[in-house]
Amino acid sequence: MRPIAPLTITGGKLLTGSGEPAAGAIRCEGDLITAVGDVAAQDGDRKVDAKGKIVMPGIIDLGVFEIDKPAFHFGGVTRAALMPDQPPPLDYPARVRFAASYGKPDFWVHPIAAATRGLEGSELPELGLMKDAGAKAVSSGRKWIADSGVMLRVLQYAAMLGLPFISHAEDAGIAGGAVATDGETATRLGLASAPAQAEALAVMRDVTLAEMAGAHLHIRQVTTAAALDIVRKAKDRGVRVTCGVTPAHFMLSDIAVNGFLTFARLSPPLRAESDRQAVLAALSDGTIDVVASGHDPRGAEDKRLPFADAAPGMAGAETLLPLTLQLVRDGVIDMTRMTQLLCVNPAKILGVPAGRLEAGLEADIAIVDPDRPWIVDSDRMEAQAGNTPFDKQPVQGRALGLYKGGMDVKV
């Protein structure tokens, strides 16, 4: 590729990832940030005036099921960790290597290796070779490994390789074929449901095994008060556990499925209002480490079905930023914490040189207008499908400019 001229962004409020927004500039040469703060453009630089908007690291979306570059670019996302639930699963080094190359040069994909062959929960694949091929973590995908012996061996293997294990916290023996959470809504609609405790039981087991193995356990979504309390106590005693959540579980409760709305058919299912409030508290107190989109676009053949037959999942890349900014407007978190949830912590978990505006790190940068209003429209989304439970909802916050490795990306 032809070398690009250095980039200097001035006139913005810098959210570096380690402090409050502060006026300043940022300069990049090649694909790296070279200076942040009191910086002046040099002759030959590409000069961009942020005009008082937020300048922050590009978002790192931890745990997506599909790579939709236009949708991610719209949402200010420069990197995504791809879950192993692909056709075919990411359980061979060649598949991991191909996934790692997909999206370049204007988008980085970080593959997550399948924890077991075919994600079937029994035979371990060549995790070491998949790490060499580019895998940044190991995961059971949408499934829960029921055999505790297999789970322990995978955790021990991951710990030896220095890879985090990303788990799906839902005891399949209890959840079974449930499509909703036990409660008034599920009962009234006649939906097959499972108790919220299925999540807490899975979290307790996985935390215990991770502590035995000395592994880093990242629970992709923790959505109930009981499970969050387990994570909080595990952190207090020094267990290497982190956890995440998607905007759906801090914005919506199970009443969103009224009318059998399949766009609100998610995995894990939406929870009671008391659990949603517990998620908000955990976002505020630092228990939750990551907010991710869970991007999983589903077409009409998967969603225009009876609720119980519809596939779970939502297209979330485009709404990740504005819905997290809503937490800031509501006083749940501040801008610095938002940057940690979307950028800093995902980069730490994946071990990638990004997530902060800091000299020496990759020049993945977003210019964001946190007040820019727009309306979510499932018929006009950039994603492959617009299956969002936030259809027709007004939101605020848009990426106005995006740079991947210092290269301008269309948003």
mmCIF file of N, CA, C and O in Angstrom, residues 17 21 27 71 93 139 141 160 175 180 189 199 227 280 284 301 319 335 337 362 396 402:
data_model
loop_
_atom_site.group_PDB
_atom_site.id
_atom_site.type_symbol
_atom_site.label_atom_id
_atom_site.label_comp_id
_atom_site.label_asym_id
_atom_site.label_seq_id
_atom_site.Cartn_x
_atom_site.Cartn_y
_atom_site.Cartn_z
ATOM 1 N N GLY A 17 -9.156 7.528 27.453
ATOM 2 C CA GLY A 17 -9.370 6.241 28.103
ATOM 3 C C GLY A 17 -8.888 6.225 29.527
ATOM 4 O O GLY A 17 -9.111 5.258 30.257
ATOM 5 N N PRO A 21 -12.783 14.103 29.544
ATOM 6 C CA PRO A 21 -12.546 14.782 28.264
ATOM 7 C C PRO A 21 -11.789 16.087 28.467
ATOM 8 O O PRO A 21 -12.103 16.870 29.370
ATOM 9 N N ARG A 27 -1.771 13.330 17.012
ATOM 10 C CA ARG A 27 -1.052 13.202 15.750
ATOM 11 C C ARG A 27 -0.662 11.747 15.536
ATOM 12 O O ARG A 27 -0.255 11.036 16.478
ATOM 13 N N ALA A 71 -21.996 -1.667 8.913
ATOM 14 C CA ALA A 71 -22.678 -1.455 10.192
ATOM 15 C C ALA A 71 -21.687 -1.076 11.284
ATOM 16 O O ALA A 71 -21.935 -0.170 12.089
ATOM 17 N N PRO A 93 -7.168 -24.270 12.624
ATOM 18 C CA PRO A 93 -6.299 -23.105 12.424
ATOM 19 C C PRO A 93 -6.553 -22.376 11.108
ATOM 20 O O PRO A 93 -6.523 -21.143 11.066
ATOM 21 N N SER A 139 -13.714 -19.867 23.262
ATOM 22 C CA SER A 139 -15.105 -19.729 23.698
ATOM 23 C C SER A 139 -15.926 -20.960 23.346
ATOM 24 O O SER A 139 -15.651 -21.660 22.371
ATOM 25 N N GLY A 141 -18.963 -20.383 22.533
ATOM 26 C CA GLY A 141 -19.954 -19.771 21.662
ATOM 27 C C GLY A 141 -21.276 -19.563 22.364
ATOM 28 O O GLY A 141 -21.334 -19.181 23.522
ATOM 29 N N MET A 160 -2.757 -21.965 30.122
ATOM 30 C CA MET A 160 -1.394 -22.264 29.698
ATOM 31 C C MET A 160 -1.001 -21.419 28.488
ATOM 32 O O MET A 160 0.141 -20.959 28.368
ATOM 33 N N ALA A 175 -32.143 -24.567 31.487
ATOM 34 C CA ALA A 175 -32.748 -23.699 30.472
ATOM 35 C C ALA A 175 -33.448 -24.504 29.392
ATOM 36 O O ALA A 175 -34.509 -24.111 28.899
ATOM 37 N N ALA A 180 -37.826 -17.764 27.064
ATOM 38 C CA ALA A 180 -38.100 -16.591 27.894
ATOM 39 C C ALA A 180 -37.711 -16.893 29.329
ATOM 40 O O ALA A 180 -37.393 -18.037 29.684
ATOM 41 N N LEU A 189 -48.054 -15.045 28.123
ATOM 42 C CA LEU A 189 -47.914 -15.333 26.705
ATOM 43 C C LEU A 189 -47.838 -16.823 26.403
ATOM 44 O O LEU A 189 -47.873 -17.230 25.235
ATOM 45 N N GLU A 199 -28.742 -18.881 34.954
ATOM 46 C CA GLU A 199 -27.535 -18.103 34.708
ATOM 47 C C GLU A 199 -26.605 -18.124 35.917
ATOM 48 O O GLU A 199 -25.395 -18.331 35.780
ATOM 49 N N ALA A 227 -26.375 -13.571 39.464
ATOM 50 C CA ALA A 227 -25.106 -13.856 38.784
ATOM 51 C C ALA A 227 -24.122 -12.706 38.962
ATOM 52 O O ALA A 227 -22.916 -12.921 39.142
ATOM 53 N N LEU A 280 -27.795 -2.137 35.733
ATOM 54 C CA LEU A 280 -27.427 -0.722 35.776
ATOM 55 C C LEU A 280 -26.509 -0.440 36.969
ATOM 56 O O LEU A 280 -25.515 0.293 36.845
ATOM 57 N N SER A 284 -22.530 0.825 36.964
ATOM 58 C CA SER A 284 -22.094 1.992 37.732
ATOM 59 C C SER A 284 -20.943 1.681 38.682
ATOM 60 O O SER A 284 -19.999 2.475 38.802
ATOM 61 N N GLU A 301 -36.362 -14.940 7.308
ATOM 62 C CA GLU A 301 -36.534 -16.388 7.427
ATOM 63 C C GLU A 301 -36.252 -16.885 8.842
ATOM 64 O O GLU A 301 -36.679 -17.985 9.227
ATOM 65 N N THR A 319 -26.275 0.534 16.987
ATOM 66 C CA THR A 319 -26.895 1.161 18.159
ATOM 67 C C THR A 319 -26.040 1.068 19.418
ATOM 68 O O THR A 319 -26.403 1.621 20.458
ATOM 69 N N MET A 335 -18.300 9.742 30.977
ATOM 70 C CA MET A 335 -17.666 9.517 29.679
ATOM 71 C C MET A 335 -16.416 8.641 29.795
ATOM 72 O O MET A 335 -16.147 7.808 28.920
ATOM 73 N N ARG A 337 -15.815 6.271 32.000
ATOM 74 C CA ARG A 337 -16.265 4.891 32.195
ATOM 75 C C ARG A 337 -16.813 4.313 30.886
ATOM 76 O O ARG A 337 -16.598 3.140 30.573
ATOM 77 N N GLU A 362 -2.018 1.728 18.214
ATOM 78 C CA GLU A 362 -2.525 1.864 16.852
ATOM 79 C C GLU A 362 -3.518 3.021 16.750
ATOM 80 O O GLU A 362 -4.289 3.283 17.676
ATOM 81 N N GLN A 396 -29.454 9.322 20.469
ATOM 82 C CA GLN A 396 -28.489 10.395 20.272
ATOM 83 C C GLN A 396 -27.081 9.831 20.305
ATOM 84 O O GLN A 396 -26.754 9.002 21.160
ATOM 85 N N LEU A 402 -14.043 8.319 11.303
ATOM 86 C CA LEU A 402 -13.455 7.090 11.826
ATOM 87 C C LEU A 402 -12.136 6.836 11.107
ATOM 88 O O LEU A 402 -12.041 6.997 9.880
#
